[in-house]
């Protein structure tokens, strides 16, 4: 297809905003222009339970989905041939509202797919609990900066001949029980592959399973081979499937991995598929662990940061696990004033994020001005949403991510007296919080209440505000508009974390526990500050909080108020050192060279260490 002039015009990469002219619903995909020769002929199917396409398409819950969206946005920029698959979720994840005490209430985040997506013609039917469940697909186009488009297909079981309950399978993200979840994963893995074939994408070079949710894809590939030779799947079939499959694990604790009891597996998938799993030794403890299935069937497996590779390797010693550290899509996560700043000084940054290294030459006065604008935008948005007026001259700390206990959103409030003392003696500061708790995560909900209670108790001494319904839009406002990004998870629980990377791109340094990506991105006093960083330092709340207060008192707050030029230098090196690396352009290139290339998946050393 001939490229038109408009397709070649770079789009301003502000994928968060609704109604972006070049993404989403669109007349037709460009026929893979501008592949830079990087990807060769490799085409990759990318399957993910959630994908954050844009803020008004609520098919994501947090970091995993945003990462999936950023992956596809960067792949589109780089001209890589990828095809995304996820579920439609007509009721989204949920919308959060909070009362005065921080009690979370949830409502459906209903939306109209036909406003954002194009309905595709083919229908496929997938076997679930012995019934044929019909699926259709809706297409969203992620268009890259050079015009290359990546289609994402959102699977929808809410179609005509299906029974009412079957129609609900693609309504809610992470809603429902084990059975609902297994049915959804069947739709993603098996239905997804069938749909790709029906859309003319058979025999892709590689399939990327983003987290274990997509692992039934591998089962379906195996089943194909068995059917083709009219027999049972054997080791040679597993080897063949392995050459096609890439698996990224995101969960550093065993309890976080999806697993389903054998009777449920039998009932949902049927006996033939259950037999294949049993033959592979994947029903050993009368359970199907989706991570085990993916590990067994992937020729390339990776964790999402160096530390997470180690943690995963210890959890799964039989398999070789690599590391590809996560990133974020720079064009999406930089705020408008920073984009303009980069465009003026390093215009190459949009096409090649590595140029952000040259942020070292940006005059700090201009950086400070761009940040001032971002901070004013955040303060105005907070006032509009909550009625709380923050002070633009006051040091502002941000904390926003999924509200779940291991993230310890309330850790900063360990000693309210100490916080009051800091504010009185070293300089005022204010706090902006955000984050949703999964509807059934009582610990997460309690965490939000504790943040509310502490804020109230602090009263006027330290102003704190919690913004409802944290989403991508708020994500950009917060990570660009605060002066410091706070991160205090329990150690080794944060596989990578990405919000601190968004902050770094916007010149906002982190104050963080040494976990996930921060172990790689932290240079003390240069890109931010670490908390409880001594080797084998205890990880209890008291110790971490004490260290955190110490850093604020001795280093961070004095630097901000007494040596603003030095603070601006930290902001600048944060962009130059971390923005230039912790982006999805670099990450996707690493997947391309290390995982997607034929060599990566065929080489003997990519096989499991033993079987
Ligand atoms: C980036 C992002 C996250 C991930 O935050 P972490 O600190 O990595 O947990 C979650 N939710 C939204 C809306 C985001 O934009």
Coordinates of C-alpha atoms and ligand atoms in Angstrom, one line a residue:
X1 CA 0.0 0.0 0.0
X2 CA 1.2 3.4 -0.9
X3 CA 1.8 5.6 2.1
X4 CA 0.0 8.9 2.2
X5 CA 1.6 12.2 3.4
X6 CA -0.6 12.3 6.4
X7 CA 0.4 8.8 7.5
X8 CA 4.0 9.9 7.4
X9 CA 3.5 12.9 9.6
X10 CA 4.7 12.1 13.1
X11 CA 1.9 12.3 15.6
X12 CA 2.3 14.1 18.8
X13 CA 2.6 11.0 21.0
X14 CA 0.0 11.9 23.6
X15 CA -1.7 8.6 23.6
X16 CA -3.4 9.2 27.0
X17 CA -5.7 11.8 25.7
X18 CA -9.1 10.7 24.3
X19 CA -9.8 11.4 20.7
X20 CA -6.2 11.3 19.6
X21 CA -6.6 11.5 15.8
X22 CA -4.1 8.9 15.0
X23 CA -5.0 6.1 17.3
X24 CA -8.0 3.8 18.0
X25 CA -10.8 3.8 15.6
X26 CA -9.3 4.3 12.2
X27 CA -10.1 3.7 8.5
X28 CA -7.4 1.1 7.7
X29 CA -4.0 0.0 9.0
X30 CA -1.0 1.0 7.0
X31 CA 0.7 -2.0 5.5
X32 CA 3.8 -2.0 7.8
X33 CA 5.7 1.0 6.5
X34 CA 8.9 2.1 7.9
X35 CA 10.1 -1.0 9.7
X36 CA 13.7 0.4 9.9
X37 CA 14.9 -3.1 8.9
X38 CA 15.1 -3.9 12.6
X39 CA 12.4 -6.5 12.8
X40 CA 13.1 -8.3 9.6
X41 CA 10.2 -10.4 8.8
X42 CA 9.4 -11.4 12.3
X43 CA 5.7 -11.0 13.3
X44 CA 4.8 -11.4 17.0
X45 CA 1.5 -12.1 18.6
X46 CA 1.3 -10.4 22.0
X47 CA -1.3 -11.7 24.4
X48 CA -2.1 -10.0 27.6
X49 CA -5.1 -10.2 30.0
X50 CA -5.0 -6.4 30.2
X51 CA -3.8 -3.7 27.8
X52 CA -3.9 0.0 28.6
X53 CA -4.7 1.4 25.2
X54 CA -5.9 4.8 26.2
X55 CA -7.6 6.3 29.3
X56 CA -11.1 6.2 27.8
X57 CA -10.8 2.5 27.0
X58 CA -10.9 1.1 30.6
X59 CA -9.5 -2.4 29.8
X60 CA -6.6 -2.2 32.3
X61 CA -6.2 -2.2 36.1
X62 CA -2.6 -1.0 36.7
X63 CA 1.0 -1.5 35.9
X64 CA 0.7 -4.8 33.9
X65 CA -1.8 -3.3 31.5
X66 CA 0.0 0.0 31.1
X67 CA 3.2 -1.9 30.4
X68 CA 1.4 -3.9 27.7
X69 CA 0.1 -0.7 26.1
X70 CA 3.5 1.0 26.3
X71 CA 5.1 -2.1 24.7
X72 CA 2.7 -1.9 21.7
X73 CA 3.1 1.9 21.5
X74 CA 6.9 1.6 21.3
X75 CA 6.7 -1.4 18.9
X76 CA 4.6 0.8 16.7
X77 CA 7.1 3.6 16.9
X78 CA 9.9 1.2 16.0
X79 CA 8.0 -0.3 13.1
X80 CA 8.0 -3.8 14.6
X81 CA 5.3 -6.2 13.4
X82 CA 3.2 -7.1 16.4
X83 CA -0.4 -7.9 16.9
X84 CA -2.0 -7.5 20.3
X85 CA -4.8 -9.6 21.7
X86 CA -6.8 -9.0 24.9
X87 CA -10.4 -9.1 26.1
X88 CA -13.0 -6.4 25.6
X89 CA -14.3 -5.8 29.2
X90 CA -17.5 -3.9 28.5
X91 CA -17.7 -3.0 32.2
X92 CA -14.0 -2.2 32.4
X93 CA -12.1 -2.7 35.7
X94 CA -14.2 -0.3 37.9
X95 CA -14.6 3.3 38.8
X96 CA -13.5 4.2 42.3
X97 CA -15.3 6.6 44.6
X98 CA -14.1 7.3 48.2
X99 CA -16.1 8.7 51.1
X100 CA -14.8 11.0 53.8
X101 CA -13.2 8.1 55.7
X102 CA -11.6 6.6 52.6
X103 CA -14.1 3.8 52.1
X104 CA -13.9 2.6 48.5
X105 CA -17.1 2.1 46.5
X106 CA -17.0 0.6 43.0
X107 CA -19.2 1.1 40.0
X108 CA -18.9 -0.4 36.5
X109 CA -16.7 1.5 34.1
X110 CA -19.0 1.0 31.2
X111 CA -18.0 2.3 27.9
X112 CA -19.0 2.0 24.2
X113 CA -16.6 -0.1 22.2
X114 CA -18.2 1.1 18.9
X115 CA -17.0 4.6 19.7
X116 CA -13.3 3.6 19.9
X117 CA -13.0 0.3 18.0
X118 CA -13.8 -1.3 14.7
X119 CA -15.8 -4.5 14.7
X120 CA -14.2 -7.3 12.7
X121 CA -16.2 -9.7 10.6
X122 CA -14.9 -13.2 11.6
X123 CA -16.5 -15.1 14.4
X124 CA -14.8 -18.0 16.1
X125 CA -16.2 -20.5 18.6
X126 CA -14.3 -21.7 21.5
X127 CA -15.1 -24.8 23.6
X128 CA -15.9 -23.9 27.2
X129 CA -17.5 -26.4 29.6
X130 CA -18.5 -28.4 26.6
X131 CA -20.4 -25.5 25.0
X132 CA -19.4 -23.6 21.9
X133 CA -19.0 -20.0 22.9
X134 CA -19.0 -17.6 20.0
X135 CA -16.4 -14.8 19.9
X136 CA -16.0 -11.7 17.9
X137 CA -13.1 -9.2 17.9
X138 CA -12.9 -5.4 17.9
X139 CA -9.8 -3.8 16.5
X140 CA -7.9 -0.9 18.0
X141 CA -5.0 0.5 16.0
X142 CA -1.9 1.7 17.9
X143 CA -0.2 4.0 15.4
X144 CA 3.5 4.8 15.8
X145 CA 5.4 7.9 15.2
X146 CA 6.4 6.9 11.7
X147 CA 2.9 5.8 10.7
X148 CA 3.3 2.0 11.4
X149 CA 0.1 0.6 12.9
X150 CA -0.2 -2.3 15.3
X151 CA -3.7 -3.9 15.5
X152 CA -5.0 -4.9 18.9
X153 CA -7.9 -7.3 18.9
X154 CA -10.3 -7.2 21.9
X155 CA -12.3 -10.4 22.2
X156 CA -15.9 -10.2 22.9
X157 CA -18.3 -13.0 23.9
X158 CA -21.3 -10.7 24.2
X159 CA -22.7 -11.9 20.9
X160 CA -25.9 -13.3 19.6
X161 CA -26.2 -17.1 19.9
X162 CA -24.4 -17.2 23.3
X163 CA -26.3 -17.8 26.5
X164 CA -26.6 -14.8 28.9
X165 CA -24.0 -16.1 31.3
X166 CA -21.5 -16.8 28.5
X167 CA -22.0 -13.3 27.3
X168 CA -20.6 -12.0 30.6
X169 CA -17.2 -13.7 30.2
X170 CA -15.7 -10.6 28.6
X171 CA -17.5 -8.0 30.8
X172 CA -15.2 -7.5 33.8
X173 CA -11.4 -7.4 34.3
X174 CA -10.4 -9.5 37.3
X175 CA -14.0 -9.8 38.4
X176 CA -15.6 -13.1 39.4
X177 CA -14.3 -16.4 40.8
X178 CA -11.8 -19.0 39.7
X179 CA -14.2 -20.5 37.2
X180 CA -14.8 -17.1 35.6
X181 CA -11.1 -16.4 35.5
X182 CA -10.3 -19.8 33.8
X183 CA -13.1 -19.2 31.3
X184 CA -11.5 -15.8 30.5
X185 CA -8.1 -17.3 30.2
X186 CA -9.5 -19.9 27.8
X187 CA -10.9 -17.1 25.7
X188 CA -7.6 -15.2 25.8
X189 CA -5.3 -18.1 25.0
X190 CA -7.3 -20.5 22.9
X191 CA -9.9 -18.1 21.5
X192 CA -7.2 -15.5 20.9
X193 CA -5.2 -17.9 18.8
X194 CA -8.3 -19.0 16.9
X195 CA -9.2 -15.4 16.2
X196 CA -5.7 -14.5 14.9
X197 CA -6.1 -17.4 12.5
X198 CA -9.5 -16.4 11.4
X199 CA -8.2 -12.8 10.8
X200 CA -5.5 -14.3 8.5
X201 CA -2.7 -14.2 11.0
X202 CA -1.9 -17.9 11.1
X203 CA 1.6 -19.1 11.9
X204 CA 3.1 -16.1 13.5
X205 CA 6.8 -16.3 14.1
X206 CA 6.5 -15.8 17.8
X207 CA 3.9 -15.6 20.5
X208 CA 4.5 -13.5 23.5
X209 CA 2.6 -14.5 26.7
X210 CA 2.6 -11.4 28.9
X211 CA 2.2 -13.0 32.3
X212 CA 0.8 -16.5 32.9
X213 CA -2.8 -15.5 32.1
X214 CA -2.1 -16.2 28.4
X215 CA -0.5 -19.6 28.8
X216 CA -3.4 -21.6 27.3
X217 CA -2.2 -20.3 24.0
X218 CA 0.7 -22.8 24.3
X219 CA -1.8 -25.6 25.1
X220 CA -3.7 -24.8 21.9
X221 CA -0.5 -24.8 19.8
X222 CA 0.3 -28.2 21.2
X223 CA -3.1 -29.5 20.6
X224 CA -2.8 -28.3 16.9
X225 CA 0.3 -30.5 16.5
X226 CA -1.3 -33.5 18.1
X227 CA -4.4 -33.2 15.9
X228 CA -2.3 -32.8 12.8
X229 CA -0.6 -36.1 13.3
X230 CA -3.6 -37.8 14.8
X231 CA -1.9 -38.7 18.1
X232 CA -0.8 -37.5 21.4
X233 CA 1.4 -34.5 21.9
X234 CA 5.0 -35.6 22.8
X235 CA 8.3 -34.0 23.6
X236 CA 9.1 -33.1 20.0
X237 CA 5.8 -31.1 19.9
X238 CA 6.7 -29.3 23.1
X239 CA 10.1 -28.4 21.5
X240 CA 8.4 -27.1 18.5
X241 CA 6.0 -25.0 20.5
X242 CA 8.9 -23.7 22.6
X243 CA 10.6 -22.3 19.5
X244 CA 7.6 -20.1 19.0
X245 CA 6.8 -18.9 22.5
X246 CA 8.2 -16.1 24.7
X247 CA 7.0 -15.8 28.3
X248 CA 7.4 -12.8 30.6
X249 CA 6.7 -13.5 34.2
X250 CA 5.7 -10.5 36.4
X251 CA 4.9 -12.0 39.8
X252 CA 7.6 -12.5 42.4
X253 CA 5.6 -14.5 44.9
X254 CA 4.2 -18.0 44.5
X255 CA 0.8 -17.1 45.7
X256 CA 0.4 -14.5 42.9
X257 CA 0.5 -17.1 40.2
X258 CA -2.8 -18.3 38.8
X259 CA -3.6 -21.9 39.6
X260 CA -6.7 -23.9 39.1
X261 CA -7.9 -27.2 40.7
X262 CA -7.9 -30.2 38.4
X263 CA -11.7 -30.7 38.5
X264 CA -12.3 -27.1 37.4
X265 CA -9.8 -27.5 34.6
X266 CA -11.5 -30.7 33.5
X267 CA -14.9 -29.0 33.6
X268 CA -13.9 -25.9 31.7
X269 CA -11.4 -27.3 29.2
X270 CA -12.7 -30.8 28.7
X271 CA -11.0 -34.1 29.1
X272 CA -8.9 -34.1 25.9
X273 CA -7.1 -30.9 26.8
X274 CA -6.8 -32.0 30.4
X275 CA -5.1 -35.1 29.2
X276 CA -2.5 -33.1 27.3
X277 CA -1.7 -31.1 30.4
X278 CA -1.5 -34.3 32.5
X279 CA 0.8 -35.9 30.0
X280 CA 3.1 -32.9 30.3
X281 CA 3.2 -33.4 34.1
X282 CA 1.4 -30.1 34.6
X283 CA -1.3 -31.4 36.9
X284 CA 1.1 -32.9 39.4
X285 CA -0.5 -31.6 42.6
X286 CA -4.0 -31.9 41.1
X287 CA -3.6 -28.2 40.1
X288 CA -2.8 -26.4 36.9
X289 CA -0.4 -23.6 37.5
X290 CA -0.5 -21.2 34.6
X291 CA 3.1 -20.1 35.2
X292 CA 4.3 -23.7 35.0
X293 CA 2.5 -24.2 31.7
X294 CA 4.1 -21.1 30.3
X295 CA 7.5 -22.0 31.6
X296 CA 7.3 -25.4 30.1
X297 CA 6.2 -24.2 26.7
X298 CA 8.4 -21.1 26.2
X299 CA 11.8 -21.1 24.6
X300 CA 12.6 -17.7 26.1
X301 CA 11.5 -16.7 29.6
X302 CA 12.2 -13.4 31.4
X303 CA 11.6 -11.5 34.5
X304 CA 11.0 -7.7 34.4
X305 CA 14.1 -6.4 36.3
X306 CA 17.5 -7.9 37.3
X307 CA 16.4 -8.5 40.9
X308 CA 13.2 -10.1 39.7
X309 CA 15.1 -12.4 37.4
X310 CA 17.0 -13.7 40.5
X311 CA 13.8 -14.1 42.5
X312 CA 12.1 -15.9 39.7
X313 CA 15.1 -18.1 39.0
X314 CA 15.1 -19.2 42.7
X315 CA 11.3 -19.9 42.5
X316 CA 11.6 -21.9 39.3
X317 CA 15.1 -23.5 39.4
X318 CA 14.3 -26.0 36.5
X319 CA 14.0 -23.2 33.9
X320 CA 16.4 -20.7 32.7
X321 CA 15.1 -17.2 33.3
X322 CA 16.5 -14.0 31.8
X323 CA 16.0 -10.4 32.5
X324 CA 14.5 -7.6 30.4
X325 CA 13.9 -4.6 32.6
X326 CA 10.6 -2.9 32.1
X327 CA 10.3 0.6 30.6
X328 CA 7.6 3.2 29.9
X329 CA 6.6 4.8 26.6
X330 CA 8.4 8.2 26.7
X331 CA 6.1 10.0 24.3
X332 CA 3.0 9.0 26.4
X333 CA 4.3 9.7 29.9
X334 CA 6.1 13.0 29.5
X335 CA 3.9 15.9 30.2
X336 CA 3.3 18.6 27.5
X337 CA 5.7 21.1 29.0
X338 CA 8.5 18.5 29.1
X339 CA 7.8 17.4 25.6
X340 CA 8.2 20.9 24.4
X341 CA 11.4 21.3 26.3
X342 CA 12.8 18.1 24.8
X343 CA 11.6 19.0 21.3
X344 CA 13.5 22.3 21.6
X345 CA 16.8 20.8 22.8
X346 CA 16.8 17.2 21.6
X347 CA 14.3 16.8 18.9
X348 CA 15.5 13.2 18.1
X349 CA 14.1 12.0 21.5
X350 CA 10.7 11.0 20.1
X351 CA 12.2 8.6 17.5
X352 CA 15.0 7.4 19.6
X353 CA 14.6 7.7 23.4
X354 CA 18.4 7.1 23.9
X355 CA 18.9 10.8 22.9
X356 CA 17.4 11.7 26.3
X357 CA 20.9 11.2 27.5
X358 CA 21.6 14.6 26.1
X359 CA 19.3 16.2 28.6
X360 CA 22.5 16.9 30.4
X361 CA 22.9 20.0 28.3
X362 CA 19.4 21.5 28.9
X363 CA 19.7 24.7 30.9
X364 CA 18.3 24.0 34.4
X365 CA 16.3 27.2 34.3
X366 CA 14.3 25.9 31.4
X367 CA 13.8 22.6 33.1
X368 CA 12.6 24.3 36.3
X369 CA 10.1 26.3 34.2
X370 CA 8.8 23.2 32.5
X371 CA 8.4 21.5 35.8
X372 CA 6.7 24.6 37.3
X373 CA 4.1 24.3 34.6
X374 CA 3.5 20.6 35.3
X375 CA 3.1 21.3 39.0
X376 CA 0.6 24.1 38.3
X377 CA -1.4 21.7 36.1
X378 CA -1.5 19.1 38.9
X379 CA -2.5 21.6 41.5
X380 CA -5.3 22.9 39.3
X381 CA -6.5 19.4 38.6
X382 CA -6.4 18.5 42.3
X383 CA -8.4 21.6 43.1
X384 CA -11.0 20.9 40.4
X385 CA -11.4 17.3 41.5
X386 CA -11.3 17.6 45.3
X387 CA -11.7 21.2 46.2
X388 CA -8.3 21.1 48.0
X389 CA -6.0 24.0 47.2
X390 CA -2.4 22.9 47.4
X391 CA 0.5 25.5 47.5
X392 CA 2.7 25.7 44.4
X393 CA 5.7 26.9 46.4
X394 CA 5.6 23.9 48.8
X395 CA 7.6 20.7 48.4
X396 CA 5.2 18.1 47.0
X397 CA 5.6 14.3 47.4
X398 CA 3.6 11.9 45.2
X399 CA 2.5 8.3 45.9
X400 CA 0.1 6.6 43.5
X401 CA -0.2 3.0 42.4
X402 CA -2.6 0.0 43.0
X403 CA -3.6 0.1 46.7
X404 CA -2.5 -3.3 47.9
X405 CA -0.8 -4.1 51.2
X406 CA 2.7 -4.9 50.0
X407 CA 3.0 -1.5 48.5
X408 CA 2.7 0.1 52.0
X409 CA 1.1 3.3 51.0
X410 CA 0.8 4.3 54.7
X411 CA 4.5 3.7 55.5
X412 CA 5.2 7.5 55.4
X413 CA 2.7 7.9 58.2
X414 CA 4.5 5.7 60.6
X415 CA 5.3 8.6 63.0
X416 CA 3.0 11.6 62.6
X417 CA 5.0 13.5 65.2
X418 CA 8.1 13.1 63.2
X419 CA 6.3 14.4 60.1
X420 CA 5.0 17.4 62.0
X421 CA 8.5 18.1 63.3
X422 CA 10.0 17.9 59.8
X423 CA 7.4 20.3 58.4
X424 CA 7.9 22.7 61.3
X425 CA 11.7 22.7 61.4
X426 CA 12.9 21.9 57.9
X427 CA 10.3 23.2 55.6
X428 CA 6.7 22.6 54.7
X429 CA 5.6 19.7 52.4
X430 CA 2.4 18.4 51.0
X431 CA 1.3 15.0 49.8
X432 CA -0.7 13.7 46.8
X433 CA -2.0 10.1 46.9
X434 CA -3.9 8.0 44.5
X435 CA -4.7 4.3 43.7
X436 CA -7.5 1.8 43.5
X437 CA -7.8 -1.3 45.6
X438 CA -9.1 -4.5 44.0
X439 CA -12.7 -4.9 45.1
X440 CA -11.9 -8.0 47.1
X441 CA -8.6 -6.9 48.5
X442 CA -9.7 -6.0 52.1
X443 CA -6.1 -5.2 53.0
X444 CA -5.8 -2.7 50.1
X445 CA -9.1 -1.1 51.1
X446 CA -7.9 -0.8 54.7
X447 CA -4.7 0.9 53.4
X448 CA -6.7 3.7 51.8
X449 CA -8.7 4.2 55.0
X450 CA -5.4 4.5 56.9
X451 CA -4.0 7.1 54.5
X452 CA -7.3 9.1 55.0
X453 CA -7.1 8.7 58.8
X454 CA -3.5 9.8 58.9
X455 CA -4.1 12.8 56.7
X456 CA -6.9 13.9 58.9
X457 CA -4.8 13.6 62.0
X458 CA -2.0 15.6 60.5
X459 CA -4.6 18.4 59.9
X460 CA -3.0 21.6 58.8
X461 CA 0.5 20.6 59.7
X462 CA 1.0 18.6 56.4
X463 CA -1.7 18.9 53.8
X464 CA -2.5 15.6 52.2
X465 CA -5.0 14.7 49.4
X466 CA -6.1 11.4 47.9
X467 CA -7.4 11.7 44.4
X468 CA -10.2 9.2 43.5
X469 CA -10.2 6.9 40.5
X470 CA -6.5 6.9 39.7
X471 CA -6.0 6.3 36.0
X472 CA -3.5 7.0 33.2
X473 CA -4.5 10.7 33.0
X474 CA -3.8 11.1 36.8
X475 CA -0.8 9.0 36.4
X476 CA 0.7 11.5 34.0
X477 CA -0.4 14.5 36.1
X478 CA 1.1 13.1 39.3
X479 CA 4.3 11.7 38.0
X480 CA 5.1 15.0 36.3
X481 CA 3.7 17.5 38.7
X482 CA 5.1 16.5 42.1
X483 CA 8.7 17.2 43.3
X484 CA 9.5 13.8 44.6
X485 CA 8.1 10.3 43.8
X486 CA 7.9 8.0 46.8
X487 CA 8.0 4.2 46.7
X488 CA 8.1 2.0 49.8
X489 CA 7.1 -1.6 48.8
X490 CA 8.1 -4.7 50.9
X491 CA 11.4 -5.8 49.5
X492 CA 11.4 -8.2 46.5
X493 CA 7.7 -7.8 46.1
X494 CA 7.9 -5.1 43.4
X495 CA 8.9 -7.1 40.3
X496 CA 9.8 -3.9 38.6
X497 CA 7.5 -1.0 39.2
X498 CA 7.1 1.6 36.4
X499 CA 5.6 4.7 37.9
X500 CA 9.0 5.9 39.1
X501 CA 10.2 5.6 35.5
X502 CA 7.4 7.9 34.4
X503 CA 8.5 10.4 37.1
X504 CA 12.1 10.1 35.9
X505 CA 11.2 11.0 32.3
X506 CA 9.6 14.2 33.8
X507 CA 12.6 15.1 35.8
X508 CA 11.1 14.0 39.1
X509 CA 13.5 12.1 41.3
X510 CA 12.5 9.0 43.4
X511 CA 12.9 8.4 47.1
X512 CA 12.5 4.6 47.1
X513 CA 13.2 1.3 48.8
X514 CA 15.9 -0.5 46.8
X515 CA 13.7 -3.0 44.9
X516 CA 12.7 -3.7 41.3
X517 CA 13.9 -1.2 38.7
X518 CA 15.3 1.2 41.3
X519 CA 18.2 -1.1 42.1
X520 CA 19.3 -0.4 38.5
X521 CA 18.2 3.2 38.3
X522 CA 19.4 4.5 41.7
X523 CA 22.5 6.7 41.9
X524 CA 22.4 8.3 45.4
X525 CA 22.0 12.0 45.2
X526 CA 22.1 12.0 41.4
X527 CA 18.8 10.3 40.3
X528 CA 17.2 10.4 43.7
X529 CA 17.7 8.7 47.1
X530 CA 17.4 5.2 48.4
X531 CA 15.7 4.1 51.7
X532 CA 17.0 1.4 54.1
X533 CA 19.8 0.7 51.7
X534 CA 22.3 -1.1 53.9
X535 CA 22.9 -4.7 52.9
X536 CA 20.5 -7.0 54.8
X537 CA 18.8 -4.0 56.4
X538 CA 15.6 -5.1 58.1
X539 CA 12.5 -4.4 56.1
X540 CA 10.1 -3.8 58.9
X541 CA 8.0 -0.6 58.8
X542 CA 9.8 1.1 61.7
X543 CA 13.2 0.7 60.2
X544 CA 12.2 1.7 56.7
X545 CA 10.2 4.7 58.0
X546 CA 13.2 5.8 60.2
X547 CA 15.5 5.7 57.2
X548 CA 12.9 7.5 55.0
X549 CA 12.5 10.4 57.6
X550 CA 16.3 10.6 57.8
X551 CA 16.7 11.1 54.1
X552 CA 14.0 13.7 54.0
X553 CA 15.5 15.6 56.9
X554 CA 19.1 15.5 56.0
X555 CA 19.1 15.5 52.2
X556 CA 16.0 15.9 50.3
X557 CA 14.1 18.8 51.9
X558 CA 17.2 20.9 52.7
X559 CA 18.3 20.4 49.1
X560 CA 14.9 21.5 47.8
X561 CA 14.6 24.7 49.9
X562 CA 18.2 25.7 50.4
X563 CA 19.9 24.7 47.2
X564 CA 17.3 24.8 44.5
X565 CA 19.9 24.8 41.7
X566 CA 21.3 21.6 43.0
X567 CA 17.8 20.1 43.2
X568 CA 17.3 21.1 39.5
X569 CA 20.6 19.3 38.7
X570 CA 19.3 16.1 40.2
X571 CA 16.1 16.5 38.2
X572 CA 18.1 16.9 35.0
X573 CA 20.4 13.9 35.7
X574 CA 17.3 11.9 36.5
X575 CA 16.1 12.4 32.9
X576 CA 19.5 11.9 31.3
X577 CA 20.4 8.8 33.2
X578 CA 17.1 7.1 33.8
X579 CA 14.7 8.6 31.1
X580 CA 17.2 7.5 28.5
X581 CA 17.1 3.9 29.6
X582 CA 13.9 3.0 31.4
X583 CA 11.7 3.4 28.4
X584 CA 9.9 0.9 26.2
X585 CA 11.9 1.8 23.1
X586 CA 14.9 0.2 24.8
X587 CA 12.8 -2.6 26.3
X588 CA 11.1 -3.6 23.0
X589 CA 14.5 -3.5 21.2
X590 CA 15.8 -5.9 23.8
X591 CA 12.9 -8.2 23.3
X592 CA 13.5 -8.1 19.6
X593 CA 17.2 -8.9 19.8
X594 CA 17.0 -11.4 22.7
X595 CA 13.6 -13.0 22.5
X596 CA 11.8 -12.5 19.2
X597 CA 14.6 -13.3 16.9
X598 CA 14.6 -16.9 15.6
X599 CA 18.1 -17.4 17.0
X600 CA 17.0 -16.5 20.5
X601 CA 14.3 -19.2 20.6
X602 CA 16.1 -22.0 18.8
X603 CA 19.6 -21.9 20.4
X604 CA 20.2 -24.8 22.7
X605 CA 21.1 -22.7 25.6
X606 CA 17.6 -21.2 25.7
X607 CA 16.2 -24.6 26.7
X608 CA 15.4 -25.3 30.3
X609 CA 18.5 -26.4 32.3
X610 CA 17.0 -29.8 32.7
X611 CA 13.6 -31.4 32.4
Ligands
LIG1 C1 2.1 3.4 35.8 C2 0.8 3.0 36.4 C3 0.7 2.0 37.4 C4 1.9 1.3 37.9 O1 2.5 1.9 39.0 P1 3.6 1.1 39.8 O2 4.2 2.2 40.7 O3 4.6 0.6 38.9 O4 2.9 0.1 40.6 C5 -0.5 1.8 37.9 N1 -1.6 2.4 37.5 C6 -1.6 3.4 36.6 C7 -2.8 4.1 36.2 C8 -0.4 3.7 36.0 O5 -0.3 4.7 35.0

